[in-house]
PDB file of C-alpha atoms and ligand atoms in Angstrom:
ATOM      1  CA  MET A   9     -31.026 -41.913  88.027  1.00 52.00           C
ATOM      2  CA  SER A  10     -33.158 -41.218  90.753  1.00 65.00           C
ATOM      3  CA  GLY A  11     -34.059 -44.360  91.147  1.00 81.00           C
ATOM      4  CA  PHE A  12     -37.742 -43.813  89.667  1.00 94.00           C
ATOM      5  CA  SER A  13     -37.573 -45.140  85.797  1.00 96.00           C
ATOM      6  CA  PRO A  14     -39.486 -43.655  83.537  1.00 98.00           C
ATOM      7  CA  GLU A  15     -41.303 -47.310  82.912  1.00 97.00           C
ATOM      8  CA  TRP A  16     -42.159 -47.520  86.485  1.00 96.00           C
ATOM      9  CA  LEU A  17     -43.493 -43.622  86.489  1.00 98.00           C
ATOM     10  CA  ALA A  18     -45.745 -44.342  83.161  1.00 97.00           C
ATOM     11  CA  LEU A  19     -47.181 -47.611  84.618  1.00 97.00           C
ATOM     12  CA  ARG A  20     -48.491 -45.452  87.608  1.00 97.00           C
ATOM     13  CA  GLU A  21     -49.715 -42.219  85.436  1.00 98.00           C
ATOM     14  CA  PRO A  22     -52.982 -43.025  84.563  1.00 98.00           C
ATOM     15  CA  VAL A  23     -53.819 -44.700  87.620  1.00 98.00           C
ATOM     16  CA  ASP A  24     -52.754 -42.007  89.761  1.00 98.00           C
ATOM     17  CA  ARG A  25     -55.059 -39.556  87.215  1.00 98.00           C
ATOM     18  CA  ARG A  26     -58.116 -41.617  88.133  1.00 98.00           C
ATOM     19  CA  SER A  27     -57.317 -41.627  91.498  1.00 98.00           C
ATOM     20  CA  ARG A  28     -56.467 -37.446  91.691  1.00 98.00           C
ATOM     21  CA  ASN A  29     -59.498 -36.003  94.291  1.00 98.00           C
ATOM     22  CA  ALA A  30     -61.942 -34.143  91.776  1.00 98.00           C
ATOM     23  CA  ALA A  31     -63.490 -32.054  94.575  1.00 98.00           C
ATOM     24  CA  VAL A  32     -59.851 -31.092  95.455  1.00 98.00           C
ATOM     25  CA  ALA A  33     -59.210 -30.256  91.811  1.00 98.00           C
ATOM     26  CA  ARG A  34     -62.623 -28.058  91.731  1.00 98.00           C
ATOM     27  CA  SER A  35     -61.573 -26.305  94.276  1.00 98.00           C
ATOM     28  CA  LEU A  36     -58.313 -25.450  93.114  1.00 98.00           C
ATOM     29  CA  SER A  37     -60.145 -24.493  89.411  1.00 98.00           C
ATOM     30  CA  SER A  38     -62.835 -22.643  90.818  1.00 98.00           C
ATOM     31  CA  TYR A  39     -60.137 -20.434  93.076  1.00 98.00           C
ATOM     32  CA  LEU A  40     -58.601 -19.613  89.524  1.00 98.00           C
ATOM     33  CA  GLU A  41     -61.444 -19.094  87.925  1.00 97.00           C
ATOM     34  CA  THR A  42     -61.138 -15.365  87.212  1.00 97.00           C
ATOM     35  CA  GLU A  43     -57.202 -15.823  85.171  1.00 98.00           C
ATOM     36  CA  THR A  44     -56.443 -15.821  82.547  1.00 98.00           C
ATOM     37  CA  SER A  45     -52.124 -16.817  83.292  1.00 98.00           C
ATOM     38  CA  ILE A  46     -50.816 -18.342  85.380  1.00 98.00           C
ATOM     39  CA  SER A  47     -47.139 -19.403  86.600  1.00 98.00           C
ATOM     40  CA  VAL A  48     -46.229 -22.701  87.843  1.00 98.00           C
ATOM     41  CA  VAL A  49     -43.065 -25.041  89.368  1.00 98.00           C
ATOM     42  CA  ASP A  50     -43.655 -28.581  89.407  1.00 98.00           C
ATOM     43  CA  LEU A  51     -41.356 -30.402  92.634  1.00 98.00           C
ATOM     44  CA  GLY A  52     -40.038 -33.498  91.515  1.00 98.00           C
ATOM     45  CA  SER A  53     -42.224 -33.712  88.221  1.00 98.00           C
ATOM     46  CA  GLY A  54     -40.267 -37.396  86.901  1.00 98.00           C
ATOM     47  CA  THR A  55     -41.967 -37.093  83.221  1.00 98.00           C
ATOM     48  CA  GLY A  56     -44.201 -34.501  83.138  1.00 98.00           C
ATOM     49  CA  ALA A  57     -47.559 -36.387  84.840  1.00 98.00           C
ATOM     50  CA  ASN A  58     -48.375 -33.484  86.615  1.00 98.00           C
ATOM     51  CA  LEU A  59     -48.658 -30.805  84.138  1.00 98.00           C
ATOM     52  CA  ARG A  60     -50.570 -33.452  81.801  1.00 98.00           C
ATOM     53  CA  ALA A  61     -53.263 -33.728  84.705  1.00 98.00           C
ATOM     54  CA  THR A  62     -53.023 -30.493  86.171  1.00 98.00           C
ATOM     55  CA  ALA A  63     -53.264 -28.319  82.996  1.00 98.00           C
ATOM     56  CA  PRO A  64     -56.909 -28.561  82.689  1.00 98.00           C
ATOM     57  CA  LEU A  65     -57.536 -27.167  86.052  1.00 98.00           C
ATOM     58  CA  LEU A  66     -55.480 -23.992  85.199  1.00 98.00           C
ATOM     59  CA  PRO A  67     -56.158 -20.552  83.136  1.00 98.00           C
ATOM     60  CA  GLN A  68     -55.853 -20.634  79.764  1.00 98.00           C
ATOM     61  CA  ARG A  69     -52.156 -19.051  79.347  1.00 98.00           C
ATOM     62  CA  GLN A  70     -49.584 -21.384  81.677  1.00 98.00           C
ATOM     63  CA  HIS A  71     -45.905 -21.216  82.407  1.00 98.00           C
ATOM     64  CA  TRP A  72     -44.300 -24.089  83.915  1.00 98.00           C
ATOM     65  CA  THR A  73     -41.159 -25.025  85.631  1.00 98.00           C
ATOM     66  CA  LEU A  74     -40.656 -28.399  85.936  1.00 98.00           C
ATOM     67  CA  PHE A  75     -37.902 -29.033  88.804  1.00 98.00           C
ATOM     68  CA  ASP A  76     -36.134 -32.967  88.935  1.00 98.00           C
ATOM     69  CA  TYR A  77     -32.918 -33.542  90.153  1.00 97.00           C
ATOM     70  CA  ASP A  78     -32.764 -36.422  87.940  1.00 98.00           C
ATOM     71  CA  ALA A  79     -31.941 -35.121  84.010  1.00 97.00           C
ATOM     72  CA  ASP A  80     -32.633 -37.857  82.496  1.00 97.00           C
ATOM     73  CA  LEU A  81     -36.573 -38.013  83.556  1.00 98.00           C
ATOM     74  CA  LEU A  82     -36.779 -33.911  82.435  1.00 98.00           C
ATOM     75  CA  THR A  83     -35.341 -35.482  79.205  1.00 97.00           C
ATOM     76  CA  VAL A  84     -38.071 -37.850  78.471  1.00 98.00           C
ATOM     77  CA  ALA A  85     -40.956 -35.473  79.950  1.00 98.00           C
ATOM     78  CA  LYS A  86     -39.595 -32.904  77.092  1.00 98.00           C
ATOM     79  CA  ARG A  87     -40.407 -35.854  74.707  1.00 97.00           C
ATOM     80  CA  GLU A  88     -43.593 -36.882  76.369  1.00 98.00           C
ATOM     81  CA  LEU A  89     -45.134 -33.307  76.716  1.00 98.00           C
ATOM     82  CA  ALA A  90     -44.638 -32.980  73.106  1.00 98.00           C
ATOM     83  CA  ALA A  91     -46.432 -36.238  72.191  1.00 98.00           C
ATOM     84  CA  TRP A  92     -49.073 -35.373  74.854  1.00 98.00           C
ATOM     85  CA  ALA A  93     -49.248 -31.456  73.322  1.00 98.00           C
ATOM     86  CA  ASP A  94     -51.716 -31.033  70.187  1.00 98.00           C
ATOM     87  CA  ASN A  95     -48.784 -28.282  68.508  1.00 97.00           C
ATOM     88  CA  CYS A  96     -45.296 -27.856  69.887  1.00 97.00           C
ATOM     89  CA  ALA A  97     -42.262 -26.002  69.516  1.00 97.00           C
ATOM     90  CA  LEU A  98     -38.954 -27.646  71.034  1.00 94.00           C
ATOM     91  CA  SER A  99     -36.037 -25.399  72.339  1.00 93.00           C
ATOM     92  CA  ALA A 100     -32.878 -26.382  74.336  1.00 89.00           C
ATOM     93  CA  ASN A 101     -34.503 -25.727  77.256  1.00 87.00           C
ATOM     94  CA  GLY A 102     -37.702 -25.764  77.053  1.00 96.00           C
ATOM     95  CA  ALA A 103     -40.885 -26.053  75.433  1.00 98.00           C
ATOM     96  CA  VAL A 104     -44.318 -24.649  74.022  1.00 98.00           C
ATOM     97  CA  LEU A 105     -47.077 -26.406  73.955  1.00 98.00           C
ATOM     98  CA  LYS A 106     -50.548 -26.060  73.112  1.00 98.00           C
ATOM     99  CA  LYS A 107     -53.509 -28.580  74.131  1.00 98.00           C
ATOM    100  CA  SER A 108     -57.179 -28.082  73.525  1.00 97.00           C
ATOM    101  CA  GLY A 109     -56.955 -24.738  73.742  1.00 97.00           C
ATOM    102  CA  ARG A 110     -54.642 -23.837  76.400  1.00 98.00           C
ATOM    103  CA  HIS A 111     -50.796 -21.996  75.318  1.00 98.00           C
ATOM    104  CA  ILE A 112     -48.029 -23.719  77.990  1.00 98.00           C
ATOM    105  CA  THR A 113     -44.756 -22.889  77.706  1.00 98.00           C
ATOM    106  CA  VAL A 114     -42.116 -25.089  79.739  1.00 98.00           C
ATOM    107  CA  GLU A 115     -38.979 -24.827  80.984  1.00 97.00           C
ATOM    108  CA  PHE A 116     -36.768 -28.142  82.608  1.00 97.00           C
ATOM    109  CA  ARG A 117     -34.741 -27.097  85.431  1.00 97.00           C
ATOM    110  CA  THR A 118     -32.260 -29.876  86.434  1.00 97.00           C
ATOM    111  CA  VAL A 119     -32.272 -29.031  90.292  1.00 97.00           C
ATOM    112  CA  ASP A 120     -31.655 -30.702  93.585  1.00 97.00           C
ATOM    113  CA  LEU A 121     -34.470 -29.511  95.388  1.00 98.00           C
ATOM    114  CA  ALA A 122     -32.920 -30.840  99.127  1.00 97.00           C
ATOM    115  CA  ARG A 123     -30.117 -27.936  98.571  1.00 96.00           C
ATOM    116  CA  GLU A 124     -31.977 -25.521  96.435  1.00 95.00           C
ATOM    117  CA  LEU A 125     -35.213 -24.576  97.630  1.00 94.00           C
ATOM    118  CA  ASP A 126     -34.747 -21.194  97.618  1.00 91.00           C
ATOM    119  CA  SER A 127     -34.038 -21.586  93.418  1.00 90.00           C
ATOM    120  CA  VAL A 128     -37.989 -22.746  92.666  1.00 95.00           C
ATOM    121  CA  PHE A 129     -38.735 -18.847  94.088  1.00 94.00           C
ATOM    122  CA  GLY A 130     -36.992 -16.932  92.195  1.00 92.00           C
ATOM    123  CA  PHE A 131     -39.893 -18.044  89.899  1.00 88.00           C
ATOM    124  CA  LYS A 132     -42.460 -15.956  91.931  1.00 92.00           C
ATOM    125  CA  PRO A 133     -44.929 -19.181  90.972  1.00 98.00           C
ATOM    126  CA  ASP A 134     -48.388 -18.602  91.484  1.00 98.00           C
ATOM    127  CA  LEU A 135     -48.871 -21.913  92.019  1.00 98.00           C
ATOM    128  CA  VAL A 136     -46.619 -24.918  93.952  1.00 98.00           C
ATOM    129  CA  THR A 137     -47.430 -27.818  92.820  1.00 98.00           C
ATOM    130  CA  ALA A 138     -45.733 -31.676  93.227  1.00 98.00           C
ATOM    131  CA  SER A 139     -47.620 -35.078  92.495  1.00 98.00           C
ATOM    132  CA  ALA A 140     -46.521 -38.285  94.666  1.00 98.00           C
ATOM    133  CA  PHE A 141     -43.293 -36.132  95.964  1.00 98.00           C
ATOM    134  CA  PHE A 142     -43.728 -34.848  99.603  1.00 98.00           C
ATOM    135  CA  ASP A 143     -43.612 -38.460 101.134  1.00 97.00           C
ATOM    136  CA  LEU A 144     -40.028 -38.180  99.998  1.00 98.00           C
ATOM    137  CA  VAL A 145     -39.201 -35.027 101.761  1.00 98.00           C
ATOM    138  CA  SER A 146     -38.629 -34.099 106.142  1.00 98.00           C
ATOM    139  CA  ALA A 147     -41.313 -32.465 108.179  1.00 98.00           C
ATOM    140  CA  GLU A 148     -38.520 -29.284 108.106  1.00 98.00           C
ATOM    141  CA  PHE A 149     -38.859 -29.255 104.339  1.00 98.00           C
ATOM    142  CA  ILE A 150     -42.548 -29.115 104.496  1.00 98.00           C
ATOM    143  CA  GLN A 151     -41.884 -25.900 106.646  1.00 98.00           C
ATOM    144  CA  ARG A 152     -40.082 -24.350 105.025  1.00 97.00           C
ATOM    145  CA  LEU A 153     -41.552 -24.584 101.915  1.00 98.00           C
ATOM    146  CA  ALA A 154     -44.658 -23.354 103.332  1.00 98.00           C
ATOM    147  CA  MET A 155     -43.341 -20.394 104.920  1.00 97.00           C
ATOM    148  CA  ALA A 156     -41.354 -19.767 101.491  1.00 97.00           C
ATOM    149  CA  ALA A 157     -45.111 -20.334  99.747  1.00 98.00           C
ATOM    150  CA  ALA A 158     -46.347 -17.954 102.175  1.00 97.00           C
ATOM    151  CA  ARG A 159     -44.050 -15.332 101.623  1.00 96.00           C
ATOM    152  CA  TYR A 160     -45.110 -15.003  98.094  1.00 96.00           C
ATOM    153  CA  HIS A 161     -48.487 -15.621  98.258  1.00 97.00           C
ATOM    154  CA  ALA A 162     -48.105 -18.976  95.819  1.00 98.00           C
ATOM    155  CA  ILE A 163     -51.123 -21.484  95.608  1.00 98.00           C
ATOM    156  CA  PHE A 164     -49.945 -25.058  96.578  1.00 98.00           C
ATOM    157  CA  TYR A 165     -50.953 -27.758  95.144  1.00 99.00           C
ATOM    158  CA  THR A 166     -49.875 -31.533  95.497  1.00 98.00           C
ATOM    159  CA  VAL A 167     -52.110 -34.903  94.657  1.00 98.00           C
ATOM    160  CA  LEU A 168     -51.126 -38.549  95.557  1.00 98.00           C
ATOM    161  CA  THR A 169     -49.016 -38.513  99.107  1.00 98.00           C
ATOM    162  CA  TYR A 170     -49.128 -41.298 100.374  1.00 98.00           C
ATOM    163  CA  ASN A 171     -50.859 -41.771 103.583  1.00 98.00           C
ATOM    164  CA  GLY A 172     -49.546 -45.331 105.110  1.00 98.00           C
ATOM    165  CA  ALA A 173     -52.985 -46.980 104.550  1.00 98.00           C
ATOM    166  CA  GLN A 174     -52.985 -50.555 102.203  1.00 98.00           C
ATOM    167  CA  HIS A 175     -55.700 -53.403 102.128  1.00 97.00           C
ATOM    168  CA  TRP A 176     -54.539 -56.138  99.749  1.00 97.00           C
ATOM    169  CA  MET A 177     -57.348 -58.558  98.758  1.00 96.00           C
ATOM    170  CA  PRO A 178     -57.221 -61.700  99.492  1.00 95.00           C
ATOM    171  CA  ARG A 179     -56.232 -60.354 102.692  1.00 95.00           C
ATOM    172  CA  LEU A 180     -53.363 -62.554 103.788  1.00 94.00           C
ATOM    173  CA  ALA A 181     -51.905 -62.907 107.889  1.00 91.00           C
ATOM    174  CA  GLY A 182     -48.426 -61.464 106.788  1.00 93.00           C
ATOM    175  CA  ASP A 183     -49.927 -58.657 105.735  1.00 96.00           C
ATOM    176  CA  ASP A 184     -50.526 -56.108 109.134  1.00 96.00           C
ATOM    177  CA  GLY A 185     -46.574 -56.758 109.635  1.00 97.00           C
ATOM    178  CA  MET A 186     -45.490 -55.791 105.603  1.00 97.00           C
ATOM    179  CA  ILE A 187     -47.325 -52.973 105.688  1.00 98.00           C
ATOM    180  CA  SER A 188     -46.178 -51.904 108.511  1.00 98.00           C
ATOM    181  CA  ALA A 189     -42.714 -52.159 107.683  1.00 98.00           C
ATOM    182  CA  PHE A 190     -42.757 -50.893 104.701  1.00 97.00           C
ATOM    183  CA  ASN A 191     -44.162 -47.338 106.196  1.00 98.00           C
ATOM    184  CA  ARG A 192     -41.029 -47.425 108.764  1.00 97.00           C
ATOM    185  CA  HIS A 193     -38.278 -47.886 105.585  1.00 97.00           C
ATOM    186  CA  GLN A 194     -41.122 -44.808 104.117  1.00 97.00           C
ATOM    187  CA  THR A 195     -38.830 -42.163 106.847  1.00 97.00           C
ATOM    188  CA  ILE A 196     -35.785 -43.641 105.673  1.00 96.00           C
ATOM    189  CA  ASP A 197     -33.962 -40.106 104.492  1.00 96.00           C
ATOM    190  CA  LYS A 198     -34.474 -39.693 100.812  1.00 95.00           C
ATOM    191  CA  GLY A 199     -31.681 -36.773 100.335  1.00 96.00           C
ATOM    192  CA  PHE A 200     -34.056 -34.241 102.691  1.00 97.00           C
ATOM    193  CA  GLY A 201     -33.114 -35.392 106.128  1.00 97.00           C
ATOM    194  CA  PRO A 202     -35.853 -37.952 107.874  1.00 97.00           C
ATOM    195  CA  ALA A 203     -38.376 -38.549 105.311  1.00 98.00           C
ATOM    196  CA  ALA A 204     -42.214 -37.412 106.406  1.00 98.00           C
ATOM    197  CA  GLY A 205     -43.451 -40.771 105.031  1.00 98.00           C
ATOM    198  CA  PRO A 206     -47.102 -41.221 105.861  1.00 98.00           C
ATOM    199  CA  GLU A 207     -47.552 -38.221 107.982  1.00 98.00           C
ATOM    200  CA  ALA A 208     -46.253 -36.072 105.122  1.00 98.00           C
ATOM    201  CA  PRO A 209     -50.386 -35.007 104.180  1.00 98.00           C
ATOM    202  CA  GLY A 210     -50.117 -33.783 108.225  1.00 98.00           C
ATOM    203  CA  HIS A 211     -47.625 -31.932 108.495  1.00 98.00           C
ATOM    204  CA  LEU A 212     -48.796 -30.054 105.442  1.00 98.00           C
ATOM    205  CA  ALA A 213     -52.122 -29.256 106.468  1.00 98.00           C
ATOM    206  CA  ASP A 214     -50.372 -28.075 109.880  1.00 98.00           C
ATOM    207  CA  GLU A 215     -47.678 -25.988 108.495  1.00 98.00           C
ATOM    208  CA  PHE A 216     -50.025 -24.352 105.478  1.00 98.00           C
ATOM    209  CA  TRP A 217     -52.538 -23.963 108.657  1.00 98.00           C
ATOM    210  CA  ARG A 218     -50.036 -22.369 110.478  1.00 98.00           C
ATOM    211  CA  VAL A 219     -48.484 -19.779 107.850  1.00 98.00           C
ATOM    212  CA  GLY A 220     -52.390 -18.947 107.804  1.00 98.00           C
ATOM    213  CA  TYR A 221     -53.683 -20.911 104.333  1.00 98.00           C
ATOM    214  CA  ARG A 222     -57.059 -22.156 104.058  1.00 98.00           C
ATOM    215  CA  VAL A 223     -55.654 -25.817 103.553  1.00 98.00           C
ATOM    216  CA  VAL A 224     -58.677 -28.396 101.526  1.00 98.00           C
ATOM    217  CA  GLU A 225     -57.781 -32.226 101.756  1.00 98.00           C
ATOM    218  CA  GLY A 226     -58.997 -34.993 100.013  1.00 98.00           C
ATOM    219  CA  GLU A 227     -58.392 -38.940  99.664  1.00 98.00           C
ATOM    220  CA  SER A 228     -57.090 -39.923  96.707  1.00 98.00           C
ATOM    221  CA  PRO A 229     -56.168 -44.275  96.293  1.00 98.00           C
ATOM    222  CA  TRP A 230     -54.900 -45.972  93.883  1.00 98.00           C
ATOM    223  CA  GLU A 231     -58.225 -48.879  94.012  1.00 98.00           C
ATOM    224  CA  LEU A 232     -56.016 -51.765  91.824  1.00 97.00           C
ATOM    225  CA  ALA A 233     -57.936 -54.452  90.472  1.00 96.00           C
ATOM    226  CA  SER A 234     -57.134 -56.923  87.308  1.00 93.00           C
ATOM    227  CA  ALA A 235     -56.469 -54.760  85.105  1.00 95.00           C
ATOM    228  CA  ASP A 236     -54.126 -53.290  86.997  1.00 96.00           C
ATOM    229  CA  ARG A 237     -52.067 -56.188  87.119  1.00 94.00           C
ATOM    230  CA  SER A 238     -48.984 -55.026  86.380  1.00 95.00           C
ATOM    231  CA  LEU A 239     -48.981 -52.298  88.261  1.00 96.00           C
ATOM    232  CA  THR A 240     -50.326 -54.383  91.335  1.00 95.00           C
ATOM    233  CA  GLU A 241     -46.740 -56.661  90.508  1.00 94.00           C
ATOM    234  CA  GLN A 242     -44.386 -53.922  90.869  1.00 95.00           C
ATOM    235  CA  LEU A 243     -45.899 -52.258  93.747  1.00 95.00           C
ATOM    236  CA  ALA A 244     -45.546 -55.821  95.582  1.00 95.00           C
ATOM    237  CA  ALA A 245     -41.953 -56.395  94.518  1.00 95.00           C
ATOM    238  CA  GLY A 246     -41.085 -52.752  95.563  1.00 95.00           C
ATOM    239  CA  MET A 247     -42.850 -52.967  99.065  1.00 96.00           C
ATOM    240  CA  ALA A 248     -40.928 -56.169  99.470  1.00 96.00           C
ATOM    241  CA  ALA A 249     -37.442 -54.889  99.167  1.00 96.00           C
ATOM    242  CA  ALA A 250     -38.278 -52.171 101.088  1.00 96.00           C
ATOM    243  CA  VAL A 251     -38.967 -54.398 103.706  1.00 97.00           C
ATOM    244  CA  ALA A 252     -36.009 -57.062 102.969  1.00 97.00           C
ATOM    245  CA  GLU A 253     -33.801 -53.730 104.018  1.00 96.00           C
ATOM    246  CA  THR A 254     -35.396 -53.091 106.799  1.00 96.00           C
ATOM    247  CA  ASN A 255     -34.141 -56.820 108.441  1.00 96.00           C
ATOM    248  CA  THR A 256     -37.278 -56.679 110.880  1.00 96.00           C
ATOM    249  CA  ILE A 257     -38.852 -59.784 108.597  1.00 96.00           C
ATOM    250  CA  ASP A 258     -37.927 -63.366 108.068  1.00 96.00           C
ATOM    251  CA  PRO A 259     -36.442 -63.153 103.694  1.00 97.00           C
ATOM    252  CA  ARG A 260     -39.098 -66.920 103.605  1.00 96.00           C
ATOM    253  CA  VAL A 261     -41.975 -64.520 104.908  1.00 95.00           C
ATOM    254  CA  ILE A 262     -41.174 -61.863 102.483  1.00 96.00           C
ATOM    255  CA  ALA A 263     -40.551 -64.716 100.228  1.00 96.00           C
ATOM    256  CA  ASP A 264     -43.985 -66.066 100.447  1.00 95.00           C
ATOM    257  CA  TRP A 265     -45.836 -62.426 101.107  1.00 95.00           C
ATOM    258  CA  VAL A 266     -44.604 -61.321  97.265  1.00 94.00           C
ATOM    259  CA  ALA A 267     -45.566 -64.562  95.621  1.00 93.00           C
ATOM    260  CA  SER A 268     -48.439 -64.885  97.255  1.00 92.00           C
ATOM    261  CA  ALA A 269     -51.520 -63.655  93.794  1.00 86.00           C
ATOM    262  CA  ARG A 270     -53.992 -60.738  95.105  1.00 90.00           C
ATOM    263  CA  THR A 271     -56.879 -59.637  92.614  1.00 91.00           C
ATOM    264  CA  ASP A 272     -57.279 -56.255  94.518  1.00 95.00           C
ATOM    265  CA  ALA A 273     -55.313 -53.685  96.603  1.00 97.00           C
ATOM    266  CA  SER A 274     -56.105 -50.485  98.049  1.00 98.00           C
ATOM    267  CA  VAL A 275     -53.261 -47.919  98.389  1.00 98.00           C
ATOM    268  CA  GLY A 276     -53.921 -44.280 100.183  1.00 98.00           C
ATOM    269  CA  HIS A 277     -52.958 -41.281  99.187  1.00 98.00           C
ATOM    270  CA  ILE A 278     -54.123 -37.451 100.114  1.00 98.00           C
ATOM    271  CA  ASP A 279     -54.278 -34.493  97.960  1.00 99.00           C
ATOM    272  CA  THR A 280     -54.092 -31.357  99.826  1.00 99.00           C
ATOM    273  CA  LEU A 281     -54.451 -27.898  98.406  1.00 98.00           C
ATOM    274  CA  ALA A 282     -53.468 -24.781 100.509  1.00 98.00           C
ATOM    275  CA  LEU A 283     -54.823 -21.429  99.801  1.00 98.00           C
ATOM    276  CA  PRO A 284     -53.625 -17.935 100.966  1.00 97.00           C
ATOM    277  CA  ALA A 285     -56.059 -15.543 102.912  1.00 87.00           C
TER     278      ALA A 285
HETATM  279  C1  LIG B 308     -42.280 -40.686  92.638  1.00 69.28           C
HETATM  280  S1  LIG B 308     -41.501 -40.019  91.704  1.00 69.28           S
HETATM  281  C2  LIG B 308     -42.827 -38.464  90.739  1.00 69.28           C
HETATM  282  C3  LIG B 308     -42.750 -38.103  89.407  1.00 69.28           C
HETATM  283  C4  LIG B 308     -43.964 -37.111  88.617  1.00 69.28           C
HETATM  284  N1  LIG B 308     -44.103 -36.226  89.654  1.00 69.28           N
HETATM  285  C5  LIG B 308     -45.056 -38.027  88.387  1.00 69.28           C
HETATM  286  O1  LIG B 308     -46.261 -37.814  89.187  1.00 69.28           O
HETATM  287  O2  LIG B 308     -44.936 -39.146  87.719  1.00 69.28           O
HETATM  288  C6  LIG B 308     -40.623 -38.384  92.533  1.00 69.28           C
HETATM  289  C7  LIG B 308     -39.809 -37.752  91.585  1.00 69.28           C
HETATM  290  O3  LIG B 308     -39.394 -36.962  92.429  1.00 69.28           O
HETATM  291  C8  LIG B 308     -38.041 -36.241  92.249  1.00 69.28           C
HETATM  292  N2  LIG B 308     -36.713 -36.453  93.280  1.00 69.28           N
HETATM  293  C9  LIG B 308     -36.220 -37.204  94.144  1.00 69.28           C
HETATM  294  N3  LIG B 308     -35.674 -35.906  95.234  1.00 69.28           N
HETATM  295  C10 LIG B 308     -35.973 -34.921  94.485  1.00 69.28           C
HETATM  296  C11 LIG B 308     -34.446 -33.677  94.950  1.00 69.28           C
HETATM  297  N4  LIG B 308     -33.716 -33.802  96.102  1.00 69.28           N
HETATM  298  N5  LIG B 308     -34.637 -32.959  94.095  1.00 69.28           N
HETATM  299  C12 LIG B 308     -35.742 -32.917  92.789  1.00 69.28           C
HETATM  300  N6  LIG B 308     -36.275 -34.304  92.636  1.00 69.28           N
HETATM  301  C13 LIG B 308     -36.075 -35.139  93.290  1.00 69.28           C
HETATM  302  C14 LIG B 308     -37.758 -37.912  91.163  1.00 69.28           C
HETATM  303  O4  LIG B 308     -36.227 -37.947  90.513  1.00 69.28           O
HETATM  304  C15 LIG B 308     -38.763 -38.205  90.814  1.00 69.28           C
HETATM  305  O5  LIG B 308     -38.914 -37.570  89.578  1.00 69.28           O
END
C-alpha cells in the first residue's frame, strides 16, 4: 500500500472536484476542441478520480492509461470507474466505458514512476495528466518529465498541487508554527528524491516554460466549511502526525492544536496546464 487509503481518496474526491480551477480547465477543453480522440496517461492515478473529473473536458473517444505503484488502489479504480460509467465492460487489465456519450478505454498499470518514467511515454500520450501528485515528486523528476513531454509534444495538465498556503478558522496562536513544520515535512523524500512539496507549482511552471511550452496556471484551493468536517478533521490529524515526525514542535502543542475545533479551513493548490508551442 502507498499510504493513501481508498477511504481518504474518496473523502477528498468531491472537494477536489469542486476546487479545480474552471478557467484552466476551459483552456484545456478549448485547446482540444477540434480533436475527436485522445490518448491520456494519468500519473499516480489512485482510484481514478482524475479520469472521472477530466474526461468531460476531453474529446469523445479517449484512451486512458492509469499508472500507480499501488496495485490495490488500481483494483479499487477499476471498480469505481465501472460504477461511475453508464455502461462498462471489464477485462483482466482494462475497461471499456461509456459515459455521457463518451467512449473511454482504460488500461491499468502497476508502475513505480520514480524508476520507470520512460515507460509512460511508450504509450505515446497526447496528454500527460495527474491530480494531487506533483508535490510528492522531486524538482529533478519535474525537469525530466517536462523534457520528455516536450520530446513527444504532449500536453500537460495537472490539478491540485499543494502550494503551502493554509488558513484555519478560528485562528490559533500555534497555526503558523504547525503550518511551517508541515511544509518542511512535505519536502521529505517520497521515493523520487527530496520532494518539491509546496515549491512544486513553481517548478512545473519553470520547467515547462524552459522547454518552450505556454503555461496557464490558476488557484484551486480547498475551501472547507462545516459540511466538510470529516475531511477537515482527517486533514488536521494527518498534519499533526506529519509535524510530530519533524520533532520540531512540542508534542503537547501538537495535541492541543489538533484537538481544537475549527469551523473553516483553506488549503492552497495550483492547477497547471502546459501547451506545446
Ligand atoms: C494523493 S494521491 C492522489 C491520487 C489520485 N490522483 C487522486 O487525485 O485521487 C497520490 C497517488 O500517487 C501514487 N504514487 C505515489 N508515489 C508513486 C510512485 N512512485 N509511482 C506511482 N504512483 C505513485 C500513490 O499511490 C497515490 O495513488
